PDB file of C-alpha atoms and ligand atoms in Angstrom:
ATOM      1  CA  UNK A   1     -14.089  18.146  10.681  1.00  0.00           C
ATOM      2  CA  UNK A   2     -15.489  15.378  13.541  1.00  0.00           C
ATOM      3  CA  UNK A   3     -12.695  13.952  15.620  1.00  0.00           C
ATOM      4  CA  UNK A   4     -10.386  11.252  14.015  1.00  0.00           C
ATOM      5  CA  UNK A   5     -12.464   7.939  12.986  1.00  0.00           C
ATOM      6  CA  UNK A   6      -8.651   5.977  13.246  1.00  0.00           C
ATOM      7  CA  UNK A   7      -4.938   6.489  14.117  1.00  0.00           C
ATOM      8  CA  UNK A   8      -2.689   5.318  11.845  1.00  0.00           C
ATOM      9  CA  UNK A   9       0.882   4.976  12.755  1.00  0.00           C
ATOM     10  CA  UNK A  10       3.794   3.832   9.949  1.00  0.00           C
ATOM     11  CA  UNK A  11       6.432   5.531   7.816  1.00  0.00           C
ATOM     12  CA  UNK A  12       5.584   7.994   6.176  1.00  0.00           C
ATOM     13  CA  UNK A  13       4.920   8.565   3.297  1.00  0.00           C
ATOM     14  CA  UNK A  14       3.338   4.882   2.630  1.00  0.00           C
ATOM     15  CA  UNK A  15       1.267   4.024  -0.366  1.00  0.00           C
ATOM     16  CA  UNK A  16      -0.424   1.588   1.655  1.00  0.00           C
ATOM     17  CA  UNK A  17      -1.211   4.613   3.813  1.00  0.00           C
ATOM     18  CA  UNK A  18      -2.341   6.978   1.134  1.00  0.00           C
ATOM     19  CA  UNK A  19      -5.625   4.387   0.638  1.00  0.00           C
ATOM     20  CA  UNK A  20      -7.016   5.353   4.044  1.00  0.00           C
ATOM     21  CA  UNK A  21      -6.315   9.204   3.630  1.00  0.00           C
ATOM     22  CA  UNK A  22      -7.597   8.902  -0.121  1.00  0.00           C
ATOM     23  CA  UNK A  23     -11.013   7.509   1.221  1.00  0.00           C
ATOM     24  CA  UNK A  24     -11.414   9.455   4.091  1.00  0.00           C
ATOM     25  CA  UNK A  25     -11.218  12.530   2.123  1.00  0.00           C
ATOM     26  CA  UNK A  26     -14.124  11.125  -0.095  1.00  0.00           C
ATOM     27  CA  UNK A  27     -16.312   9.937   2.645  1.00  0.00           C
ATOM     28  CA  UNK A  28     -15.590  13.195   4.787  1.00  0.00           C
ATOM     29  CA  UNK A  29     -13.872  11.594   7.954  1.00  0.00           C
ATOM     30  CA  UNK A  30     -10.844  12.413   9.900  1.00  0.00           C
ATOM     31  CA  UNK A  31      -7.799  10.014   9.968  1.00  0.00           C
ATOM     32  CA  UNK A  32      -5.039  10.693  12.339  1.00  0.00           C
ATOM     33  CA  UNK A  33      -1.328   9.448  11.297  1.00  0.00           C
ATOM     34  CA  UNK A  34       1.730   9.402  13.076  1.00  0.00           C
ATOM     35  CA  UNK A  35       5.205   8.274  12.215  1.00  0.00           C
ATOM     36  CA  UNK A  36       8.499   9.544  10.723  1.00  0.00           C
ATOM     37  CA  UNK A  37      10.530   8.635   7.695  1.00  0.00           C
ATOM     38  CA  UNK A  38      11.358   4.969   6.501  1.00  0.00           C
ATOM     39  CA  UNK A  39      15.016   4.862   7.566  1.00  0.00           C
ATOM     40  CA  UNK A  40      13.460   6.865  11.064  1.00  0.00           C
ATOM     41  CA  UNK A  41      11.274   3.939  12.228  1.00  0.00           C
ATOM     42  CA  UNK A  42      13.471   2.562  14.018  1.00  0.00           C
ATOM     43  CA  UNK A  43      14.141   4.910  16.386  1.00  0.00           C
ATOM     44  CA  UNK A  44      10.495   5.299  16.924  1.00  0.00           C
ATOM     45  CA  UNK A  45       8.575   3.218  19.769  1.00  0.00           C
ATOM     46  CA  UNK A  46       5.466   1.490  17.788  1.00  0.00           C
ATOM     47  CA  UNK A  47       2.833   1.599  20.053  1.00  0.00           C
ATOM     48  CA  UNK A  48      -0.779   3.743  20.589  1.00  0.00           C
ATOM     49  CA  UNK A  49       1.280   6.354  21.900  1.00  0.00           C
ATOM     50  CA  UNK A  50       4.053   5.910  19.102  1.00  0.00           C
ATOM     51  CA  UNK A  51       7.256   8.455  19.624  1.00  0.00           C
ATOM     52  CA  UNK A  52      10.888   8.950  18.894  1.00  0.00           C
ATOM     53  CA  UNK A  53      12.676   7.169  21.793  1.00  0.00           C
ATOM     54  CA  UNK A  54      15.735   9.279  23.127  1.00  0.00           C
ATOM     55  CA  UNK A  55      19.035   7.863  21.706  1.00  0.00           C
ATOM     56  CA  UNK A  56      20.223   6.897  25.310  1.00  0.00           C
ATOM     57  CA  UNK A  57      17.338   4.489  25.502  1.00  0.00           C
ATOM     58  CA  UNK A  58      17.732   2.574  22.313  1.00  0.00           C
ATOM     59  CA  UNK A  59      19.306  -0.379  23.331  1.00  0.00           C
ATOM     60  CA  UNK A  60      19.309  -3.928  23.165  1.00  0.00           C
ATOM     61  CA  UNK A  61      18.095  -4.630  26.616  1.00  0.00           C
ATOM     62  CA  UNK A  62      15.158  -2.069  25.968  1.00  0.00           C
ATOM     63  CA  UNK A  63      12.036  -4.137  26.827  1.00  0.00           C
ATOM     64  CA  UNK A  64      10.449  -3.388  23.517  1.00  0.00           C
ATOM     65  CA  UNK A  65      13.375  -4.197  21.746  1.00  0.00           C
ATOM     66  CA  UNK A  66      12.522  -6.825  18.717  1.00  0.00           C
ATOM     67  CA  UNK A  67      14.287  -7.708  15.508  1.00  0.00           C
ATOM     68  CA  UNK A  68      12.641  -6.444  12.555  1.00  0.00           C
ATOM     69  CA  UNK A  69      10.869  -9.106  10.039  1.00  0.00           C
ATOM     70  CA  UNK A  70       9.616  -7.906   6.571  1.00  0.00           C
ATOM     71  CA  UNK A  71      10.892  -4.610   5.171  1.00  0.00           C
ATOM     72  CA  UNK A  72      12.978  -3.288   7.829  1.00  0.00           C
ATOM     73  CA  UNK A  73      16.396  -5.155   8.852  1.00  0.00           C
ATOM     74  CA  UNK A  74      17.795  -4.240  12.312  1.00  0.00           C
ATOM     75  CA  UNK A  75      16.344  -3.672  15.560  1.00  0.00           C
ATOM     76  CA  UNK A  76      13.006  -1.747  15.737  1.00  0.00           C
ATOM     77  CA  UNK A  77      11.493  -1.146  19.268  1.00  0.00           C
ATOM     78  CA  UNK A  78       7.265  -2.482  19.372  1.00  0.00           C
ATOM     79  CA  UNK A  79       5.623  -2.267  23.002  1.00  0.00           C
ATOM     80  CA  UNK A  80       4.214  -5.157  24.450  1.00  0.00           C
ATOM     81  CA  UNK A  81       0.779  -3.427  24.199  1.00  0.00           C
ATOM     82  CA  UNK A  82       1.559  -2.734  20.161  1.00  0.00           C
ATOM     83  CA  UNK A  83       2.269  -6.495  19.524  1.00  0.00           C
ATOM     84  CA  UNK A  84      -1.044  -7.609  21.568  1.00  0.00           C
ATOM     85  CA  UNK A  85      -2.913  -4.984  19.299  1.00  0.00           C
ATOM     86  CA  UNK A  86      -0.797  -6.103  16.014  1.00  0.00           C
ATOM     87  CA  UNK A  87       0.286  -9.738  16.314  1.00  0.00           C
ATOM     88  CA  UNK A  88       1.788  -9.194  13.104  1.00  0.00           C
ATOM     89  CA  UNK A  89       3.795  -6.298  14.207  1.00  0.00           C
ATOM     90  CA  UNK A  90       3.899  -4.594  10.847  1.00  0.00           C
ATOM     91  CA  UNK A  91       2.913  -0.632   9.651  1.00  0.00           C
ATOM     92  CA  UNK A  92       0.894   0.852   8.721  1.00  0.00           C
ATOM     93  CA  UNK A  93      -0.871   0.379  12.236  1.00  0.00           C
ATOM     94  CA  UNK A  94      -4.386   1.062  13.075  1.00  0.00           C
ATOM     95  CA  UNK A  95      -5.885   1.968  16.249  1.00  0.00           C
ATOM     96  CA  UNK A  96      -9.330   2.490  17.309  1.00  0.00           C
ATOM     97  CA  UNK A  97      -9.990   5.867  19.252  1.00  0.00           C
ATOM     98  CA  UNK A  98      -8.447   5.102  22.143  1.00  0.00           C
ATOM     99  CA  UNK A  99      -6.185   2.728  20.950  1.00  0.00           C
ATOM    100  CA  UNK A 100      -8.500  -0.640  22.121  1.00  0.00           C
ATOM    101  CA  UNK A 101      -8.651  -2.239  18.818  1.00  0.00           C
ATOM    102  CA  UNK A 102      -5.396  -2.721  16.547  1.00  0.00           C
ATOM    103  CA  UNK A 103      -6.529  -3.211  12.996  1.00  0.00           C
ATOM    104  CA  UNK A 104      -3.523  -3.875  10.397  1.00  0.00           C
ATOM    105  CA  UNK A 105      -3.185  -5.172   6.486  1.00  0.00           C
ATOM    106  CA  UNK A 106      -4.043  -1.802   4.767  1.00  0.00           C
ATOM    107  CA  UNK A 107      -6.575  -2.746   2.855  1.00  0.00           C
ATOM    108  CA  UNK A 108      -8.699  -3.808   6.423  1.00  0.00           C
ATOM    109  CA  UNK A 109      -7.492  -0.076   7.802  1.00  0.00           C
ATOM    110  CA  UNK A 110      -9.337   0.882   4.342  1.00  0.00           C
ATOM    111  CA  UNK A 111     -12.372  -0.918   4.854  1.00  0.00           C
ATOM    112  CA  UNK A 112     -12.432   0.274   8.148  1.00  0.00           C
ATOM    113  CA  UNK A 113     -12.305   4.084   7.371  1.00  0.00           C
ATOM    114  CA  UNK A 114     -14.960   3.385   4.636  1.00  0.00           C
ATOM    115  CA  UNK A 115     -17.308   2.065   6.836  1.00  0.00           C
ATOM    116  CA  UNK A 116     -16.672   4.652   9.132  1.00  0.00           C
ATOM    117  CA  UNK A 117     -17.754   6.748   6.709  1.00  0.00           C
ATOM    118  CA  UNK A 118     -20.638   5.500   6.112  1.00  0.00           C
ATOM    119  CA  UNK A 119     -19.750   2.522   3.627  1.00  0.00           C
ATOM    120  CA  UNK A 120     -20.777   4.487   0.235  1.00  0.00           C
ATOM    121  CA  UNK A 121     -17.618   3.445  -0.882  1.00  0.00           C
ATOM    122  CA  UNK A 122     -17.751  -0.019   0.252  1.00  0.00           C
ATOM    123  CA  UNK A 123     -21.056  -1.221  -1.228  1.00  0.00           C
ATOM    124  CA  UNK A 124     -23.276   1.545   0.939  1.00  0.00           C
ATOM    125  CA  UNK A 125     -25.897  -1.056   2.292  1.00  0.00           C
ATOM    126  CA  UNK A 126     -25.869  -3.807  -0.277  1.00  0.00           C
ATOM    127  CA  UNK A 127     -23.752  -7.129   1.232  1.00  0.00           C
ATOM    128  CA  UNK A 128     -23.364  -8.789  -2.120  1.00  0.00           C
ATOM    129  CA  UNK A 129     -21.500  -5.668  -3.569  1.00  0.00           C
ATOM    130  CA  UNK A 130     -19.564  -5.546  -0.528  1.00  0.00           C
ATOM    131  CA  UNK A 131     -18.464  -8.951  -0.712  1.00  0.00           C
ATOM    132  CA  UNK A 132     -17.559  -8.134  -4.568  1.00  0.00           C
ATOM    133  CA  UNK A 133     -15.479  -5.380  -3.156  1.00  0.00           C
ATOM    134  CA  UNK A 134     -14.006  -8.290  -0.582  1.00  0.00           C
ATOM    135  CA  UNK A 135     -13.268  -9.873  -3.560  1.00  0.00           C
ATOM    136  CA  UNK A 136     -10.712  -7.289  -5.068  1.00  0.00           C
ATOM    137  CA  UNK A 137      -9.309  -6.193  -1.844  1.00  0.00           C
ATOM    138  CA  UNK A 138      -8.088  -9.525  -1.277  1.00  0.00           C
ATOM    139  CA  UNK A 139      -7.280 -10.277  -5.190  1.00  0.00           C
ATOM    140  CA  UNK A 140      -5.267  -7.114  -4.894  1.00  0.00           C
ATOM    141  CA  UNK A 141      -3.519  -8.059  -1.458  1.00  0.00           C
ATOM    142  CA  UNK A 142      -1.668 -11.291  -3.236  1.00  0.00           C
ATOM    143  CA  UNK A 143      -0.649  -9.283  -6.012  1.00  0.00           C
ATOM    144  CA  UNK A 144       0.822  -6.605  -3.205  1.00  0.00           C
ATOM    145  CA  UNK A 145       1.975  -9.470  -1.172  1.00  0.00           C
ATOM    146  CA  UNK A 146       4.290 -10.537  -4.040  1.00  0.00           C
ATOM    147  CA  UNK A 147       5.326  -6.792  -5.537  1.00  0.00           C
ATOM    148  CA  UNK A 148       6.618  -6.411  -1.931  1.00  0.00           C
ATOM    149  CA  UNK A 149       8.949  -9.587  -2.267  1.00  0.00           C
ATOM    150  CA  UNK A 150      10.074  -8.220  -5.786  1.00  0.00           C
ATOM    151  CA  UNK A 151      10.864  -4.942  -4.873  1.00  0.00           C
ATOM    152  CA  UNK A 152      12.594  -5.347  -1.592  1.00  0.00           C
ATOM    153  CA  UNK A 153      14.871  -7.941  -3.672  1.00  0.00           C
ATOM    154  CA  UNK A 154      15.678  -5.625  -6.165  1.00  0.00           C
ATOM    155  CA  UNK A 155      19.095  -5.167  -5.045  1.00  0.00           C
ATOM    156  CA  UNK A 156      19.645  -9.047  -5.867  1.00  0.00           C
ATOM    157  CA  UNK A 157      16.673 -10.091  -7.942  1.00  0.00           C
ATOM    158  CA  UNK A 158      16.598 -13.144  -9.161  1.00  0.00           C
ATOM    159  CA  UNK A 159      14.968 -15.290 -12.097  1.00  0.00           C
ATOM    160  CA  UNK A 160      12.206 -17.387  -9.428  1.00  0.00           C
ATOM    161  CA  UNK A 161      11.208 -14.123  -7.734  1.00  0.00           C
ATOM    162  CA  UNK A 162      11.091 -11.932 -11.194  1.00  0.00           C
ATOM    163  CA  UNK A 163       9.123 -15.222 -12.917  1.00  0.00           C
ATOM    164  CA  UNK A 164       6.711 -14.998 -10.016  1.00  0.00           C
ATOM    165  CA  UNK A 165       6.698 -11.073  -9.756  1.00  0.00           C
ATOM    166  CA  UNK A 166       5.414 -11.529 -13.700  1.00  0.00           C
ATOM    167  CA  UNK A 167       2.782 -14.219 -13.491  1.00  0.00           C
ATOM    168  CA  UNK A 168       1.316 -12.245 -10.667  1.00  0.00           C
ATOM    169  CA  UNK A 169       1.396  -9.048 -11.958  1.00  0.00           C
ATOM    170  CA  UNK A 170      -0.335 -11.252 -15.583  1.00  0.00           C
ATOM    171  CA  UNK A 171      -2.753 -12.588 -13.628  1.00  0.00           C
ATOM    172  CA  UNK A 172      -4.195  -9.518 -11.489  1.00  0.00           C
ATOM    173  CA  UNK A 173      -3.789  -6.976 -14.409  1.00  0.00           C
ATOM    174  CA  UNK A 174      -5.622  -9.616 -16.943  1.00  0.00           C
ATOM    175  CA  UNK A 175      -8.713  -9.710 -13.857  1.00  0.00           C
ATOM    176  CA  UNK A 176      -8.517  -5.864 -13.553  1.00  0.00           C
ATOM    177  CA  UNK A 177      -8.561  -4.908 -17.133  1.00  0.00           C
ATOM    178  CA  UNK A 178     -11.332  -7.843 -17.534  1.00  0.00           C
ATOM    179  CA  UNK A 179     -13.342  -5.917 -14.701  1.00  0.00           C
ATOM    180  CA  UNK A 180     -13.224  -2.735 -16.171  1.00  0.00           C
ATOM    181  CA  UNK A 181     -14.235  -3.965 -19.782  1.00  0.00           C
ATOM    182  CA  UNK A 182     -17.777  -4.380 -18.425  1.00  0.00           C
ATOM    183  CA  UNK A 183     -18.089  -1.143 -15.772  1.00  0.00           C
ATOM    184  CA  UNK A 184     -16.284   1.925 -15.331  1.00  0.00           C
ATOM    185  CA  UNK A 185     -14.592   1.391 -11.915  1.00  0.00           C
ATOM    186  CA  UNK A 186     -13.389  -1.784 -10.878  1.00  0.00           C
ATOM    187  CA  UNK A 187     -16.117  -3.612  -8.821  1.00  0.00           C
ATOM    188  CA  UNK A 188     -19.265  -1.657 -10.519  1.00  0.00           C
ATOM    189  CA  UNK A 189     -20.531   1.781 -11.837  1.00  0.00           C
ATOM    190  CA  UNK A 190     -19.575   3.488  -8.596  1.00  0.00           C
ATOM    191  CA  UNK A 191     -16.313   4.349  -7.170  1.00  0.00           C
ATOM    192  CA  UNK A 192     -15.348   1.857  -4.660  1.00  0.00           C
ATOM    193  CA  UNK A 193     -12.565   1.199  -2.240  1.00  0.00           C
ATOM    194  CA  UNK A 194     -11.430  -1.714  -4.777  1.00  0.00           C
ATOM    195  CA  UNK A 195     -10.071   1.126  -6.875  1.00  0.00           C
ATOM    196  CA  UNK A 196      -8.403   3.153  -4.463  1.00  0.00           C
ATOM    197  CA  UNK A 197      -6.552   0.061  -3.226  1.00  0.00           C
ATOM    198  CA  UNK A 198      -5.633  -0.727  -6.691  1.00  0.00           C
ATOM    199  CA  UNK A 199      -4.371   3.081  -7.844  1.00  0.00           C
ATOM    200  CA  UNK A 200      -1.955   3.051  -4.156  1.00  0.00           C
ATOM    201  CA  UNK A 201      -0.852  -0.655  -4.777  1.00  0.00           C
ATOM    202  CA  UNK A 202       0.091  -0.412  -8.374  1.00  0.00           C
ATOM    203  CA  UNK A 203       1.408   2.972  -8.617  1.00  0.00           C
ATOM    204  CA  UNK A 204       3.940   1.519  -5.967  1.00  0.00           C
ATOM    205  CA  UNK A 205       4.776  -1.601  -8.009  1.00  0.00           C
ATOM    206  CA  UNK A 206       5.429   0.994 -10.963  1.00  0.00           C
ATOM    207  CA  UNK A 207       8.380   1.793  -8.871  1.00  0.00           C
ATOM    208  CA  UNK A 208      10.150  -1.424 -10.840  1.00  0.00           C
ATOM    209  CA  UNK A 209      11.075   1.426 -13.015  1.00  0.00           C
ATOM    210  CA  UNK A 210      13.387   2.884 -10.748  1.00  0.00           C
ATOM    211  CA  UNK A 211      15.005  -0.349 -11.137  1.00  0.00           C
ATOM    212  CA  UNK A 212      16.064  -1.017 -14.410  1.00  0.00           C
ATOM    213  CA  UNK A 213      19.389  -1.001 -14.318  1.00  0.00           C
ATOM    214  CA  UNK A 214      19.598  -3.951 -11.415  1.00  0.00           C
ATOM    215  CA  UNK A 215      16.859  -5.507 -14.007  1.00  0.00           C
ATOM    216  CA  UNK A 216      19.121  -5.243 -16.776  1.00  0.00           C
ATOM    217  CA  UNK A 217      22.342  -6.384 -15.091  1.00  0.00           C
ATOM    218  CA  UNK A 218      20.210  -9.610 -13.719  1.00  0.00           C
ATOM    219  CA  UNK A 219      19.462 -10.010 -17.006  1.00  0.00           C
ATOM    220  CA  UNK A 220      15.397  -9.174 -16.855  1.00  0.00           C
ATOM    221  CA  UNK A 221      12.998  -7.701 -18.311  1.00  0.00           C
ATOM    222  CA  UNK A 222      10.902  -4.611 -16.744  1.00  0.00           C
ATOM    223  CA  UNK A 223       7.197  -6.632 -16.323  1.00  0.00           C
ATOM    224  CA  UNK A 224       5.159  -3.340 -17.004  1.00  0.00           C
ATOM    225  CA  UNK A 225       7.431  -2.422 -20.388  1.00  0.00           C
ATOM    226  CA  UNK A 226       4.565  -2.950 -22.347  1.00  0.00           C
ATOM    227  CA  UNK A 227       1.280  -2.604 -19.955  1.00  0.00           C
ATOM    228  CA  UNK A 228      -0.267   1.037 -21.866  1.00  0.00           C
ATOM    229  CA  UNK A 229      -0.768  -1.378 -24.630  1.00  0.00           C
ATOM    230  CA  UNK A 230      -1.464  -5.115 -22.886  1.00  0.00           C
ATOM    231  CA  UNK A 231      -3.591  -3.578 -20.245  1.00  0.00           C
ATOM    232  CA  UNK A 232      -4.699  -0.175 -21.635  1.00  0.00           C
ATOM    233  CA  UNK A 233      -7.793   0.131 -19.117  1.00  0.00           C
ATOM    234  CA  UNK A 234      -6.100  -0.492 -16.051  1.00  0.00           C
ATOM    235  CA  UNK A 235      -3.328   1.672 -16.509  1.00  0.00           C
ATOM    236  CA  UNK A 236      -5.456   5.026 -18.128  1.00  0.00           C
ATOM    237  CA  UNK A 237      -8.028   3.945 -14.785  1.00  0.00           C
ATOM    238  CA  UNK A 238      -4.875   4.241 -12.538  1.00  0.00           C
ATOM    239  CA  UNK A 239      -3.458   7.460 -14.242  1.00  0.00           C
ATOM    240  CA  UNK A 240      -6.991   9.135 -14.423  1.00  0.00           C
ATOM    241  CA  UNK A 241      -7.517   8.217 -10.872  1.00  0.00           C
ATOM    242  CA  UNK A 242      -4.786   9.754  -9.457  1.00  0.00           C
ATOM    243  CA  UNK A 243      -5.357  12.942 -10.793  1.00  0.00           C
ATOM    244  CA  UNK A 244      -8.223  13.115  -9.200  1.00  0.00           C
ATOM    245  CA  UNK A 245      -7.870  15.735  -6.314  1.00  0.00           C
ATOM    246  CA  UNK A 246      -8.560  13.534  -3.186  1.00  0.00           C
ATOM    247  CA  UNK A 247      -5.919  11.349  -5.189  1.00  0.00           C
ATOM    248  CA  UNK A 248      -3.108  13.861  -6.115  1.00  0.00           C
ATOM    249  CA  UNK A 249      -3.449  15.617  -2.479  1.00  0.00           C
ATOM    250  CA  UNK A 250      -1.899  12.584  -1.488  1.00  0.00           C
ATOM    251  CA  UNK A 251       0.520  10.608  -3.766  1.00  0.00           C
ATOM    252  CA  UNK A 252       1.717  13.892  -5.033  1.00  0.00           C
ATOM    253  CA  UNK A 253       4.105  13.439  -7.270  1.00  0.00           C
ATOM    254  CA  UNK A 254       4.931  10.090  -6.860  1.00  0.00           C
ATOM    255  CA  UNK A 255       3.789   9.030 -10.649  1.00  0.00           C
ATOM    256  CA  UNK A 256       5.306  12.213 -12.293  1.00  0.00           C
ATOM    257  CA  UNK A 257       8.214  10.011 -13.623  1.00  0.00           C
ATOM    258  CA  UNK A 258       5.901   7.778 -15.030  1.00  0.00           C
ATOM    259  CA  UNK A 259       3.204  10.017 -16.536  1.00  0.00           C
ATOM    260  CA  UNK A 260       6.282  11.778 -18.139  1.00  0.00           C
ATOM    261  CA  UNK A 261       7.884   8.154 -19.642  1.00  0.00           C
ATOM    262  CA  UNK A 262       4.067   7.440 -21.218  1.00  0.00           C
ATOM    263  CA  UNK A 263       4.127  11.070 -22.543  1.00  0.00           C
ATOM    264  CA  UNK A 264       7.426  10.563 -23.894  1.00  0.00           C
ATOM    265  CA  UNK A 265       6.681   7.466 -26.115  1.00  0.00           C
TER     266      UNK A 265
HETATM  267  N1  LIG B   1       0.284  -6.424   3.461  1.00  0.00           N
HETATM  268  C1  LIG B   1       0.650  -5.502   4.513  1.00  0.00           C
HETATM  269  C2  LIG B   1       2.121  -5.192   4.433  1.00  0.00           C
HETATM  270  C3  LIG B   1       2.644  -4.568   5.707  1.00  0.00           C
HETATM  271  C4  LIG B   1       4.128  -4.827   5.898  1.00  0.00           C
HETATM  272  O1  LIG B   1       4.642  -5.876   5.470  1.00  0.00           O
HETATM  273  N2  LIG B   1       4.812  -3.871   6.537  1.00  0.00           N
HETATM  274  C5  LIG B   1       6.236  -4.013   6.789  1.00  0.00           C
HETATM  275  C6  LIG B   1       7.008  -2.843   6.222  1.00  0.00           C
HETATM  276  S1  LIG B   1       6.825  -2.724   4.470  1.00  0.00           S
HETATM  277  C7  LIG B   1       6.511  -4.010   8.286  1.00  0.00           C
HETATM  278  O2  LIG B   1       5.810  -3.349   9.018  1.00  0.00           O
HETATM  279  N3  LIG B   1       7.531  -4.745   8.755  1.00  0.00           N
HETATM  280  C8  LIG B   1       7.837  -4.796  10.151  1.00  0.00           C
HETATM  281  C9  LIG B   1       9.092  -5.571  10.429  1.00  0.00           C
HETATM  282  O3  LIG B   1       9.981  -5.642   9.535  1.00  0.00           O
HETATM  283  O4  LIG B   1       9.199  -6.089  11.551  1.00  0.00           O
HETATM  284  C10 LIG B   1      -0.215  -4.236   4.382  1.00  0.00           C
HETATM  285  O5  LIG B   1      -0.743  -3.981   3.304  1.00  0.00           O
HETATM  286  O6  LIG B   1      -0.380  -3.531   5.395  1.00  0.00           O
END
């Protein structure tokens, strides 16, 4: 295969990953990633050149020293040349070849790999069906945005964030079983990045079934108890998706426990 199209540095393994290695496989480009477990992070330097910093130099007074801000609690050590490239500072990370341009939110790494490779999978040469792909990226980015919140709260969840967790979850899963009522991917006939973003970012808000118990203590209900049968088309696109093989390779068997609860009932 060519040389790497991107570098991609984050924990790993990362759903929000798994969208750029799912379409690179399709369009037949090479995607570079870097990075260590979750709970390993933050002994990594985040940078072009990321790499496990030697416990003697992880200290306060490092110069990349920062405080972590969504996700990860604690110090976390981001060059000054990382932070120029990612203003936001958050992973997954993209880098152009080279490491000139940062490019971060994974579902810009995604369109950036599928236009890479070639754009097939991002409307090939047709603007208005990119834009329609646009349309569902960034649909699907407030309905990650707030499955983040939900989940990372888990340990404490409330009432506000579950209510919100819900009419999100209502309101992208009504648009994406809508979508699919009229063509058999999300955003047309074709395959398209809008359903690769969807599989990674749904299949990780699934997780609030690892979760039940803190759900059930708080109170709450489990939001997706009864989706097979509100929102039959998005879920059986999601589960046939993802046993596709440029799927599986990557998420594995993250959805085992949940194919095996929908066998089950
Ligand atoms: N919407 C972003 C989410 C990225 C994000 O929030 N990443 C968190 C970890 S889950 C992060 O890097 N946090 C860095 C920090 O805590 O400073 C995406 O899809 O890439």
């Amino acid at each position: 295969m060519s040389e790497p199209v991107l570098r991609i540095f984050s924990y790993l393994p990362n759903p929000r990953v798994w969208k750029s290695l799912i379409t690179a496989d399709l369009a037949g480009v090479a995607v570079d990633t870097l990075g260590d477990k979750p709970a390993k992070l933050g002994t990594w330097l985040w940078d072009y050149d990321a790499r496990e910093l030697p416990e003697a130099e992880r200290t306060a007074d490092h110069p990349a020293a920062r405080t972590g801000r969504r996700g990860f609690s604690g110090r976390l050590f981001k060059s000054d040349a990382f932070l120029a490239a990612h203003p936001f500072g958050t992973v997954p990370a993209a880098f152009s070849p080279g490491g000139e341009v940062g490019i971060f939110e994974s579902n810009s790494i995604l369109r950036a790999v599928a236009r890479a490779g070639g754009g097939g999978l991002y409307g090939g040469d047709d603007p208005y069906q990119a834009s329609r792909i646009d349309s569902f990226l960034d649909a699907n980015l407030v309905f990650a945005r707030e499955a983040q919140v939900y989940l990372l709260a888990m340990d404490n969840i409330n009432p506000h964030t579950h209510q919100r967790m819900q009419a999100a979850y209502e309101f992208y899963l009504a648009g994406i079983e809508s979508a699919l009522q009229h063509t058999a991917c999300i955003s047309g006939a074709e395959l398209s990045i809008a359903d690769i973003s969807f599989v990674c970012d749904f299949a990780q808000f699934l997780r609030e079934g690892h979760y039940e118990t803190q759900l059930e203590t708080a109170g709450l209900a489990l939001i997706s108890a009864d989706g097979l049968q509100e929102y039959p088309r998005a879920y059986q696109h999601m589960l046939a998706l993802s046993e596709r093989p440029e799927f599986a390779r990557h998420l594995g068997t993250y959805l085992n426990w949940f194919r095996e609860k929908v066998e089950a009932v």
